[in-house]
Short mmCIF file of C-alpha atoms and ligand atoms in Angstrom, two decimals:
data_model
loop_
_atom_site.label_atom_id
_atom_site.label_comp_id
_atom_site.label_asym_id
_atom_site.label_seq_id
_atom_site.Cartn_x
_atom_site.Cartn_y
_atom_site.Cartn_z
CA UNK A 1 2.81 21.07 15.25
CA UNK A 2 1.06 23.84 13.37
CA UNK A 3 -0.03 27.15 14.88
CA UNK A 4 -3.68 26.39 14.30
CA UNK A 5 -3.29 23.23 16.35
CA UNK A 6 -1.84 25.13 19.27
CA UNK A 7 -4.51 27.81 19.06
CA UNK A 8 -7.18 25.20 18.93
CA UNK A 9 -5.55 23.37 21.79
CA UNK A 10 -5.71 26.40 24.03
CA UNK A 11 -9.23 27.28 22.91
CA UNK A 12 -10.56 24.03 24.29
CA UNK A 13 -9.21 24.96 27.65
CA UNK A 14 -10.58 28.49 27.74
CA UNK A 15 -11.72 28.03 31.31
CA UNK A 16 -8.38 26.77 32.57
CA UNK A 17 -6.13 29.12 34.43
CA UNK A 18 -3.36 30.83 32.53
CA UNK A 19 -0.54 28.77 33.99
CA UNK A 20 -1.86 25.36 32.96
CA UNK A 21 -2.67 26.79 29.54
CA UNK A 22 0.96 27.73 29.14
CA UNK A 23 2.01 24.29 30.32
CA UNK A 24 -0.25 22.67 27.75
CA UNK A 25 1.14 24.84 24.97
CA UNK A 26 4.65 24.04 26.08
CA UNK A 27 3.84 20.34 26.02
CA UNK A 28 2.26 20.57 22.59
CA UNK A 29 5.32 22.40 21.25
CA UNK A 30 7.67 19.83 22.69
CA UNK A 31 5.68 17.06 21.03
CA UNK A 32 5.72 18.81 17.68
CA UNK A 33 8.65 16.93 16.31
CA UNK A 34 7.84 15.49 12.86
CA UNK A 35 10.10 17.01 10.21
CA UNK A 36 8.42 18.95 7.39
CA UNK A 37 6.94 16.65 4.74
CA UNK A 38 9.11 18.35 2.09
CA UNK A 39 11.97 16.43 3.69
CA UNK A 40 10.12 13.31 2.71
CA UNK A 41 12.62 10.64 3.67
CA UNK A 42 13.26 12.10 7.12
CA UNK A 43 9.54 12.69 7.70
CA UNK A 44 8.69 9.15 6.60
CA UNK A 45 11.19 7.42 8.89
CA UNK A 46 10.26 9.57 11.84
CA UNK A 47 6.54 9.04 11.30
CA UNK A 48 6.83 5.24 11.14
CA UNK A 49 8.50 5.25 14.55
CA UNK A 50 6.51 8.00 16.29
CA UNK A 51 3.13 6.73 15.11
CA UNK A 52 4.28 3.19 15.93
CA UNK A 53 3.81 1.60 12.53
CA UNK A 54 7.07 -0.34 12.13
CA UNK A 55 10.25 -0.44 14.18
CA UNK A 56 13.43 -0.25 12.15
CA UNK A 57 15.77 -1.17 15.02
CA UNK A 58 15.74 -4.94 14.47
CA UNK A 59 19.38 -6.05 14.15
CA UNK A 60 19.13 -7.46 10.60
CA UNK A 61 19.36 -5.01 7.71
CA UNK A 62 16.15 -4.68 5.74
CA UNK A 63 13.97 -6.46 8.29
CA UNK A 64 11.39 -4.53 10.30
CA UNK A 65 9.13 -5.27 13.22
CA UNK A 66 5.46 -4.38 13.04
CA UNK A 67 4.34 -2.49 16.12
CA UNK A 68 0.93 -3.80 17.26
CA UNK A 69 -0.65 -0.53 16.05
CA UNK A 70 0.96 -0.83 12.60
CA UNK A 71 -0.10 -4.45 12.47
CA UNK A 72 -3.69 -3.39 13.15
CA UNK A 73 -3.54 -1.08 10.11
CA UNK A 74 -2.10 -3.92 8.07
CA UNK A 75 -4.88 -6.29 9.12
CA UNK A 76 -7.54 -3.80 8.01
CA UNK A 77 -5.79 -3.10 4.70
CA UNK A 78 -5.38 -6.80 3.92
CA UNK A 79 -8.98 -7.46 4.93
CA UNK A 80 -9.93 -5.32 1.91
CA UNK A 81 -7.67 -7.37 -0.38
CA UNK A 82 -9.21 -10.59 0.93
CA UNK A 83 -12.70 -9.19 0.50
CA UNK A 84 -11.93 -8.32 -3.13
CA UNK A 85 -10.33 -11.67 -4.00
CA UNK A 86 -12.37 -14.14 -1.99
CA UNK A 87 -15.45 -14.26 -4.26
CA UNK A 88 -13.51 -16.14 -6.96
CA UNK A 89 -10.07 -16.95 -5.51
CA UNK A 90 -9.19 -19.49 -2.84
CA UNK A 91 -6.73 -18.57 -0.12
CA UNK A 92 -4.01 -21.12 0.52
CA UNK A 93 -0.51 -21.48 1.92
CA UNK A 94 2.62 -23.02 0.44
CA UNK A 95 5.94 -23.79 2.19
CA UNK A 96 8.62 -21.15 2.61
CA UNK A 97 11.42 -23.46 1.41
CA UNK A 98 11.85 -24.40 -2.24
CA UNK A 99 14.20 -27.23 -3.28
CA UNK A 100 17.03 -26.09 -5.51
CA UNK A 101 16.14 -28.46 -8.36
CA UNK A 102 12.61 -26.99 -8.66
CA UNK A 103 13.83 -23.45 -8.16
CA UNK A 104 16.45 -23.71 -10.92
CA UNK A 105 14.16 -25.26 -13.57
CA UNK A 106 12.89 -22.10 -15.24
CA UNK A 107 15.90 -20.36 -16.79
CA UNK A 108 14.37 -16.93 -17.51
CA UNK A 109 12.90 -16.80 -14.04
CA UNK A 110 16.04 -17.82 -12.18
CA UNK A 111 18.05 -15.24 -14.12
CA UNK A 112 15.85 -12.53 -12.63
CA UNK A 113 16.22 -13.71 -9.06
CA UNK A 114 19.48 -15.62 -8.57
CA UNK A 115 21.39 -12.68 -7.07
CA UNK A 116 18.65 -12.13 -4.51
CA UNK A 117 18.10 -15.60 -3.09
CA UNK A 118 18.87 -16.67 0.46
CA UNK A 119 19.81 -20.36 0.67
CA UNK A 120 19.41 -22.83 3.52
CA UNK A 121 22.35 -25.18 3.17
CA UNK A 122 22.43 -27.17 6.39
CA UNK A 123 20.11 -28.82 8.91
CA UNK A 124 21.81 -28.48 12.26
CA UNK A 125 25.41 -29.46 11.63
CA UNK A 126 24.66 -31.67 8.59
CA UNK A 127 24.90 -30.19 5.10
CA UNK A 128 21.65 -30.68 3.14
CA UNK A 129 21.65 -32.98 0.09
CA UNK A 130 19.47 -30.51 -1.75
CA UNK A 131 19.88 -26.81 -0.95
CA UNK A 132 16.64 -25.01 -0.06
CA UNK A 133 15.79 -21.48 -1.24
CA UNK A 134 13.83 -19.07 0.93
CA UNK A 135 11.08 -18.06 -1.48
CA UNK A 136 11.75 -14.71 -3.17
CA UNK A 137 8.33 -15.32 -4.81
CA UNK A 138 6.45 -18.61 -5.08
CA UNK A 139 6.04 -19.67 -8.73
CA UNK A 140 8.59 -22.45 -8.31
CA UNK A 141 6.94 -23.66 -5.08
CA UNK A 142 3.40 -23.60 -6.41
CA UNK A 143 3.69 -24.77 -10.02
CA UNK A 144 5.06 -28.28 -9.33
CA UNK A 145 1.88 -28.75 -7.29
CA UNK A 146 -0.29 -27.35 -10.08
CA UNK A 147 1.16 -30.11 -12.27
CA UNK A 148 -0.33 -32.76 -9.98
CA UNK A 149 -3.54 -30.88 -9.16
CA UNK A 150 -4.66 -30.08 -12.70
CA UNK A 151 -6.00 -32.97 -14.75
CA UNK A 152 -8.78 -31.79 -17.02
CA UNK A 153 -10.53 -28.73 -18.39
CA UNK A 154 -12.99 -29.14 -15.50
CA UNK A 155 -10.22 -28.08 -13.09
CA UNK A 156 -9.87 -24.72 -14.89
CA UNK A 157 -9.80 -21.87 -14.26
CA UNK A 158 -7.91 -22.31 -11.00
CA UNK A 159 -7.37 -19.18 -8.91
CA UNK A 160 -5.49 -19.20 -5.63
CA UNK A 161 -3.65 -16.69 -3.50
CA UNK A 162 -1.55 -16.59 -0.37
CA UNK A 163 -0.36 -13.81 1.94
CA UNK A 164 3.12 -14.75 3.12
CA UNK A 165 6.60 -13.47 3.83
CA UNK A 166 9.20 -13.63 1.08
CA UNK A 167 12.93 -12.97 1.21
CA UNK A 168 15.18 -11.06 -1.14
CA UNK A 169 18.81 -10.31 -0.59
CA UNK A 170 18.56 -6.63 -1.56
CA UNK A 171 21.86 -4.95 -2.23
CA UNK A 172 20.26 -1.55 -2.82
CA UNK A 173 19.56 0.83 0.05
CA UNK A 174 16.76 -0.72 2.13
CA UNK A 175 13.78 1.28 3.41
CA UNK A 176 11.01 0.28 5.82
CA UNK A 177 7.92 -1.06 3.95
CA UNK A 178 9.45 -0.01 0.60
CA UNK A 179 12.59 -2.05 0.00
CA UNK A 180 13.02 -4.95 2.39
CA UNK A 181 14.97 -8.14 2.69
CA UNK A 182 11.99 -9.75 4.37
CA UNK A 183 8.74 -8.72 2.71
CA UNK A 184 6.33 -9.66 5.46
CA UNK A 185 3.02 -9.42 3.63
CA UNK A 186 3.31 -10.50 0.03
CA UNK A 187 -0.14 -11.21 -1.37
CA UNK A 188 0.55 -13.35 -4.42
CA UNK A 189 -2.23 -14.72 -6.59
CA UNK A 190 -1.64 -17.47 -9.15
CA UNK A 191 -4.20 -18.45 -11.74
CA UNK A 192 -4.38 -21.16 -14.39
CA UNK A 193 -6.44 -21.02 -17.57
CA UNK A 194 -7.23 -23.10 -20.63
CA UNK A 195 -6.22 -20.42 -23.14
CA UNK A 196 -3.88 -17.44 -23.52
CA UNK A 197 -6.91 -15.19 -24.02
CA UNK A 198 -8.51 -16.33 -20.77
CA UNK A 199 -5.27 -15.53 -18.95
CA UNK A 200 -5.13 -12.09 -20.61
CA UNK A 201 -8.67 -11.46 -19.39
CA UNK A 202 -7.58 -12.47 -15.87
CA UNK A 203 -4.80 -9.84 -15.96
CA UNK A 204 -7.52 -7.25 -16.61
CA UNK A 205 -9.57 -8.63 -13.72
CA UNK A 206 -6.52 -8.37 -11.44
CA UNK A 207 -5.91 -4.74 -12.41
CA UNK A 208 -9.59 -3.94 -11.86
CA UNK A 209 -9.52 -5.49 -8.37
CA UNK A 210 -6.33 -3.64 -7.48
CA UNK A 211 -7.82 -0.40 -8.79
CA UNK A 212 -10.80 -0.88 -6.51
CA UNK A 213 -8.45 -1.67 -3.63
CA UNK A 214 -6.54 1.59 -4.08
CA UNK A 215 -9.77 3.54 -4.49
CA UNK A 216 -10.84 2.28 -1.08
CA UNK A 217 -7.55 3.56 0.33
CA UNK A 218 -8.29 6.91 -1.38
CA UNK A 219 -5.07 6.58 -3.40
CA UNK A 220 -4.74 7.70 -7.04
CA UNK A 221 -2.38 5.66 -9.24
CA UNK A 222 -0.97 5.10 -12.72
CA UNK A 223 -1.50 1.90 -14.71
CA UNK A 224 1.08 1.04 -17.33
CA UNK A 225 2.44 -1.83 -19.39
CA UNK A 226 6.07 -2.27 -18.35
CA UNK A 227 8.57 -2.15 -21.23
CA UNK A 228 9.74 -5.58 -22.40
CA UNK A 229 13.11 -5.21 -20.65
CA UNK A 230 11.46 -4.59 -17.31
CA UNK A 231 8.77 -7.29 -17.26
CA UNK A 232 8.62 -10.07 -14.67
CA UNK A 233 11.25 -12.75 -15.42
CA UNK A 234 9.46 -15.41 -17.46
CA UNK A 235 6.35 -13.34 -18.26
CA UNK A 236 4.84 -12.50 -21.66
CA UNK A 237 4.02 -9.04 -20.29
CA UNK A 238 3.62 -7.16 -17.03
CA UNK A 239 1.03 -4.53 -16.17
CA UNK A 240 1.90 -2.41 -13.15
CA UNK A 241 0.31 0.05 -10.76
CA UNK A 242 2.39 2.94 -9.43
CA UNK A 243 1.63 5.57 -6.83
CA UNK A 244 3.36 8.97 -6.94
CA UNK A 245 5.07 9.64 -3.63
CA UNK A 246 5.34 13.11 -2.03
CA UNK A 247 8.83 13.66 -3.45
CA UNK A 248 7.63 12.94 -7.01
CA UNK A 249 9.23 9.51 -7.27
CA UNK A 250 6.96 6.58 -8.05
CA UNK A 251 6.41 3.46 -5.99
CA UNK A 252 5.37 0.26 -7.75
CA UNK A 253 2.52 -1.00 -5.58
CA UNK A 254 1.03 -3.79 -7.66
CA UNK A 255 1.85 -5.91 -10.67
CA UNK A 256 -0.04 -8.42 -12.80
CA UNK A 257 1.87 -10.75 -15.10
CA UNK A 258 0.69 -12.77 -18.08
CA UNK A 259 2.94 -15.82 -17.88
CA UNK A 260 1.73 -17.41 -21.10
CA UNK A 261 2.80 -21.06 -21.17
CA UNK A 262 6.42 -20.47 -20.13
CA UNK A 263 6.06 -22.05 -16.71
CA UNK A 264 3.55 -24.61 -17.99
CA UNK A 265 6.22 -25.95 -20.36
CA UNK A 266 8.90 -26.01 -17.65
CA UNK A 267 6.72 -27.64 -15.00
CA UNK A 268 4.66 -29.71 -17.48
CA UNK A 269 1.31 -28.33 -16.42
CA UNK A 270 -1.22 -29.71 -18.87
CA UNK A 271 -4.93 -30.46 -18.96
CA UNK A 272 -7.11 -32.78 -20.98
CA UNK A 273 -9.29 -30.73 -23.31
CA UNK A 274 -12.87 -31.73 -24.08
CA UNK A 275 -11.71 -33.52 -27.24
CA UNK A 276 -9.27 -35.62 -25.19
CA UNK A 277 -6.17 -33.72 -26.34
CA UNK A 278 -3.47 -32.83 -23.76
CA UNK A 279 -2.84 -29.07 -23.79
CA UNK A 280 -0.51 -26.69 -21.98
CA UNK A 281 -2.22 -24.28 -19.58
CA UNK A 282 -1.82 -20.48 -19.64
CA UNK A 283 -1.05 -18.72 -16.37
CA UNK A 284 -1.02 -15.40 -14.61
CA UNK A 285 0.28 -14.18 -11.29
CA UNK A 286 -0.22 -10.88 -9.53
CA UNK A 287 1.01 -9.37 -6.33
CA UNK A 288 0.74 -6.62 -3.78
CA UNK A 289 3.05 -6.15 -0.80
CA UNK A 290 3.20 -3.89 2.26
CA UNK A 291 4.31 -1.17 -0.13
CA UNK A 292 0.58 -0.42 -0.33
CA UNK A 293 0.84 0.71 3.30
CA UNK A 294 3.95 2.77 2.54
CA UNK A 295 1.93 4.56 -0.16
CA UNK A 296 -1.08 5.00 2.11
CA UNK A 297 1.01 6.56 4.86
CA UNK A 298 3.11 8.72 2.56
CA UNK A 299 0.38 10.20 0.39
CA UNK A 300 -2.13 11.01 3.14
CA UNK A 301 0.11 11.77 6.13
CA UNK A 302 0.94 15.30 7.26
CA UNK A 303 3.17 17.05 9.74
CA UNK A 304 1.03 16.04 12.69
CA UNK A 305 1.13 12.37 11.81
CA UNK A 306 -0.77 9.65 10.00
CA UNK A 307 -4.00 10.44 8.19
CA UNK A 308 -5.86 7.16 7.86
CA UNK A 309 -8.92 6.62 5.73
CA UNK A 310 -11.95 5.53 7.72
CA UNK A 311 -11.87 2.16 5.92
CA UNK A 312 -8.58 1.06 7.51
CA UNK A 313 -8.10 3.11 10.69
CA UNK A 314 -7.67 0.78 13.71
CA UNK A 315 -9.46 3.45 15.75
CA UNK A 316 -12.07 5.30 13.73
CA UNK A 317 -13.39 7.50 16.51
CA UNK A 318 -11.66 8.65 19.68
CA UNK A 319 -13.65 10.19 22.49
CA UNK A 320 -11.77 12.72 24.62
CA UNK A 321 -13.56 13.82 27.78
CA UNK A 322 -12.91 17.44 28.74
CA UNK A 323 -12.77 16.95 32.48
CA UNK A 324 -14.08 20.18 33.94
CA UNK A 325 -16.90 20.66 36.48
CA UNK A 326 -18.79 17.44 37.20
CA UNK A 327 -16.08 15.05 35.95
CA UNK A 328 -18.01 11.87 36.76
CA UNK A 329 -20.94 13.06 34.72
CA UNK A 330 -18.68 13.85 31.75
CA UNK A 331 -17.13 10.38 31.87
CA UNK A 332 -20.55 8.74 32.21
CA UNK A 333 -21.79 10.55 29.09
CA UNK A 334 -18.62 9.53 27.24
CA UNK A 335 -19.16 5.90 28.19
CA UNK A 336 -22.72 6.10 26.91
CA UNK A 337 -21.47 7.50 23.59
CA UNK A 338 -18.79 4.82 23.38
CA UNK A 339 -21.43 2.13 23.83
CA UNK A 340 -23.67 3.65 21.20
CA UNK A 341 -20.88 3.90 18.61
CA UNK A 342 -19.66 0.36 19.33
CA UNK A 343 -23.11 -1.01 18.67
CA UNK A 344 -23.09 0.93 15.38
CA UNK A 345 -20.00 -1.21 14.42
CA UNK A 346 -17.51 1.63 14.74
CA UNK A 347 -13.98 1.10 16.09
CA UNK A 348 -14.01 3.41 19.10
CA UNK A 349 -11.61 4.37 21.88
CA UNK A 350 -12.50 6.37 24.95
CA UNK A 351 -9.35 8.04 26.23
CA UNK A 352 -9.71 8.35 30.01
CA UNK A 353 -5.97 8.49 30.65
CA UNK A 354 -4.55 11.18 32.95
CA UNK A 355 -2.96 13.16 30.13
CA UNK A 356 -4.18 16.66 29.34
CA UNK A 357 -6.63 16.99 26.43
CA UNK A 358 -3.94 18.70 24.32
CA UNK A 359 -1.60 15.74 24.71
CA UNK A 360 -4.43 13.35 23.84
CA UNK A 361 -5.29 15.33 20.70
CA UNK A 362 -1.65 15.16 19.69
CA UNK A 363 -1.42 11.42 20.31
CA UNK A 364 -4.55 10.50 18.36
CA UNK A 365 -3.73 12.84 15.48
CA UNK A 366 -0.35 11.14 15.23
CA UNK A 367 -2.22 7.80 14.99
CA UNK A 368 -4.34 9.17 12.15
CA UNK A 369 -7.72 8.70 13.86
CA UNK A 370 -10.31 10.03 11.37
CA UNK A 371 -12.75 11.51 13.90
CA UNK A 372 -12.28 12.90 17.39
CA UNK A 373 -15.17 13.72 19.70
CA UNK A 374 -14.65 16.18 22.52
CA UNK A 375 -17.19 16.04 25.29
CA UNK A 376 -17.17 18.66 28.06
CA UNK A 377 -19.74 19.96 30.54
CA UNK A 378 -20.74 22.82 28.22
CA UNK A 379 -21.36 20.41 25.34
CA UNK A 380 -23.45 18.18 27.57
CA UNK A 381 -25.49 21.18 28.73
CA UNK A 382 -26.28 22.02 25.09
CA UNK A 383 -26.86 18.39 24.12
CA UNK A 384 -24.01 18.46 21.58
CA UNK A 385 -20.61 16.89 20.99
CA UNK A 386 -17.65 18.70 19.40
CA UNK A 387 -16.61 16.66 16.34
CA UNK A 388 -13.15 17.24 14.83
CA UNK A 389 -12.09 15.49 11.63
CA UNK A 390 -8.46 14.58 11.03
CA UNK A 391 -8.43 17.19 8.25
CA UNK A 392 -9.26 19.83 10.93
CA UNK A 393 -12.91 20.34 9.97
CA UNK A 394 -14.65 21.06 13.27
CA UNK A 395 -18.34 21.27 14.18
CA UNK A 396 -20.83 20.82 16.99
CA UNK A 397 -23.11 17.83 16.45
CA UNK A 398 -26.38 17.13 18.31
CA UNK A 399 -25.93 14.10 20.55
CA UNK A 400 -29.14 12.47 19.38
CA UNK A 401 -27.90 12.37 15.75
CA UNK A 402 -24.37 11.33 16.58
CA UNK A 403 -24.16 8.02 14.67
CA UNK A 404 -25.58 9.42 11.44
CA UNK A 405 -23.45 12.56 11.77
CA UNK A 406 -20.26 10.49 12.19
CA UNK A 407 -21.15 8.31 9.21
CA UNK A 408 -21.70 11.40 7.10
CA UNK A 409 -18.46 13.03 8.23
CA UNK A 410 -16.55 9.78 7.64
CA UNK A 411 -17.82 9.70 4.04
CA UNK A 412 -16.95 13.34 3.50
CA UNK A 413 -13.50 12.86 5.00
CA UNK A 414 -12.87 9.91 2.66
CA UNK A 415 -13.94 12.07 -0.30
CA UNK A 416 -11.80 14.99 0.91
CA UNK A 417 -8.75 12.72 1.25
CA UNK A 418 -9.28 11.31 -2.22
CA UNK A 419 -9.74 14.77 -3.74
CA UNK A 420 -6.62 16.12 -2.06
CA UNK A 421 -4.58 13.09 -3.12
CA UNK A 422 -6.05 13.35 -6.64
CA UNK A 423 -5.06 17.01 -6.97
CA UNK A 424 -1.55 16.19 -5.85
CA UNK A 425 -1.36 13.27 -8.29
CA UNK A 426 -2.53 15.39 -11.23
CA UNK A 427 -0.11 18.16 -10.37
CA UNK A 428 2.73 15.65 -10.61
CA UNK A 429 2.03 14.25 -14.10
CA UNK A 430 2.94 16.39 -17.09
CA UNK A 431 3.00 15.81 -20.84
CA UNK A 432 6.32 16.71 -22.41
CA UNK A 433 7.64 16.72 -25.99
CA UNK A 434 11.40 16.49 -25.69
CA UNK A 435 14.16 14.73 -23.79
CA UNK A 436 15.14 17.99 -22.05
CA UNK A 437 11.58 18.56 -20.85
CA UNK A 438 11.33 14.93 -19.71
CA UNK A 439 14.54 15.33 -17.75
CA UNK A 440 13.26 18.44 -15.98
CA UNK A 441 9.85 16.92 -15.25
CA UNK A 442 11.20 13.66 -13.81
CA UNK A 443 13.08 15.68 -11.21
CA UNK A 444 9.73 16.70 -9.72
CA UNK A 445 7.25 14.08 -10.90
CA UNK A 446 6.15 11.88 -13.78
CA UNK A 447 6.69 12.78 -17.44
CA UNK A 448 4.39 11.52 -20.18
CA UNK A 449 6.70 11.22 -23.17
CA UNK A 450 5.92 10.48 -26.84
CA UNK A 451 7.58 7.15 -27.68
CA UNK A 452 7.36 5.22 -30.92
CA UNK A 453 7.59 1.89 -29.08
CA UNK A 454 11.00 0.88 -30.48
CA UNK A 455 13.23 -0.75 -27.87
CA UNK A 456 16.24 1.23 -29.01
CA UNK A 457 14.41 4.54 -28.54
CA UNK A 458 13.29 3.28 -25.11
CA UNK A 459 16.82 2.57 -23.93
CA UNK A 460 17.90 5.90 -25.34
CA UNK A 461 15.18 7.66 -23.38
CA UNK A 462 16.19 6.02 -20.11
CA UNK A 463 19.85 6.87 -20.63
CA UNK A 464 19.33 10.47 -21.65
CA UNK A 465 16.48 11.37 -19.30
CA UNK A 466 18.22 9.53 -16.46
CA UNK A 467 14.93 8.10 -15.21
CA UNK A 468 13.00 4.85 -15.60
CA UNK A 469 10.35 4.07 -18.15
CA UNK A 470 7.25 2.89 -16.34
CA UNK A 471 5.83 2.01 -19.73
CA UNK A 472 2.79 2.63 -21.86
CA UNK A 473 -0.24 4.11 -20.05
CA UNK A 474 -3.16 1.67 -20.08
CA UNK A 475 -6.77 2.53 -20.89
CA UNK A 476 -5.82 5.94 -22.33
CA UNK A 477 -5.64 7.18 -25.92
CA UNK A 478 -3.42 9.92 -27.25
CA UNK A 479 -3.15 11.87 -30.52
CA UNK A 480 -0.15 11.37 -32.78
CA UNK A 481 3.08 13.02 -31.68
CA UNK A 482 6.74 12.83 -32.61
CA UNK A 483 8.84 10.28 -30.67
CA UNK A 484 11.14 12.24 -28.34
CA UNK A 485 14.09 10.24 -29.67
CA UNK A 486 13.64 9.42 -33.38
CA UNK A 487 10.87 11.88 -34.28
CA UNK A 488 8.67 9.20 -35.84
CA UNK A 489 4.96 10.02 -35.48
CA UNK A 490 2.86 7.66 -33.39
CA UNK A 491 0.13 7.60 -30.77
CA UNK A 492 2.52 5.86 -28.37
CA UNK A 493 3.45 7.33 -25.00
CA UNK A 494 5.40 6.21 -21.99
CA UNK A 495 5.45 7.38 -18.41
CA UNK A 496 8.91 8.17 -17.09
CA UNK A 497 9.85 8.73 -13.47
CA UNK A 498 12.45 8.21 -10.84
CA UNK A 499 11.37 5.01 -9.13
CA UNK A 500 11.70 3.74 -5.60
ZN1 ZN B 601 11.44 6.42 -31.59
#
């Protein structure tokens, strides 16, 4: 816990006697146990447990349990995804198990996944005739059904999505919400179109929706076209969204793939065109997983806990009564405020537990509650409430304007979070000219490197810089520069970073 927190803590109890003040400070100090954010990995693991997001103690490697509080964050985050997709996508659900014969049909695809698949090989004590794969992703579950669903051009475009768990036998070091063997919340969309161009347009739509999604989480991001050797297995191309984590490494938090007609050929998905001709469809798929929550927590959080944007906080406002003087009156006023805020559609908690105010402040800061209201006898006398934002901005607000004041502060807090995250993001991306500079920059963040686009130069870059190519930045233009490997002049660039 920071000094300012402790000072503030004691200030609110100015009337208390000295002994209890010391006790409160002691308590606050004991609770101050998150590691510094510079030790990102340690801080991250500790925060997930202390704030009760996910529990990493489940006895299967790479599988986590959502605490009810973490699950509440997840529900709010995924409500935004649903809101963004529902206007023109239909939500659906496909089975978890995929028969081996369907799973193995698409050669390029299976090559990308075969080392990661869990297989169900028996039912009770009887071996199964056909092995069943636990979906690592659902193309091979969904596309055989597309073959029977799609008949004519009138059935297109078809856009569906599901939010399901998927399984991948990760051999790399697993991390809660970041690298899992059970991905609990994979939102995968699958779309079918009459032409390649329509599918390309859909990829742009997907990236635009994802961009809006991350804006609502106040998270800045990079958009790039993955290099050909790192695209989704079976795709024509992959566009990806990455967030820069506090340690300068990037986390891929969304991808959109143009599948062309690769899967359409394999699964014989055709439609009758208006002239009666049978044609292969073009497809896309795009996904987001709980990594979006890992990014949300990591970018905004601080040493006192989660910092949740108003849009997704399970509790948006917490009311802490300062129980001095006429305690019943204080609680009655707090209840009145709670009622008023509830009817204004805010997610409110009134904390009437027996803990001291300092302990309550600590607890709700850890949970990332955007706005705390402190109500004591002095406030009531003056007709005000003490409002404290999660970013420590503090002010007295007249009780009669409380709802509008909270709405205003919530907006400003969202903007402040976005600005802070934006400044961090910008400080972590740097243009470089040479391999040496790229190497130095990728130790602390993302390097923007001149690249002629040749595959050989790309592989060379990855080997020599010892970092990954995220690929060509999208929607940006650059002047000509010399490729960091071959020196050829071009307007091409690539982001490079150490990736999670
Ligand atoms: Zn080159």
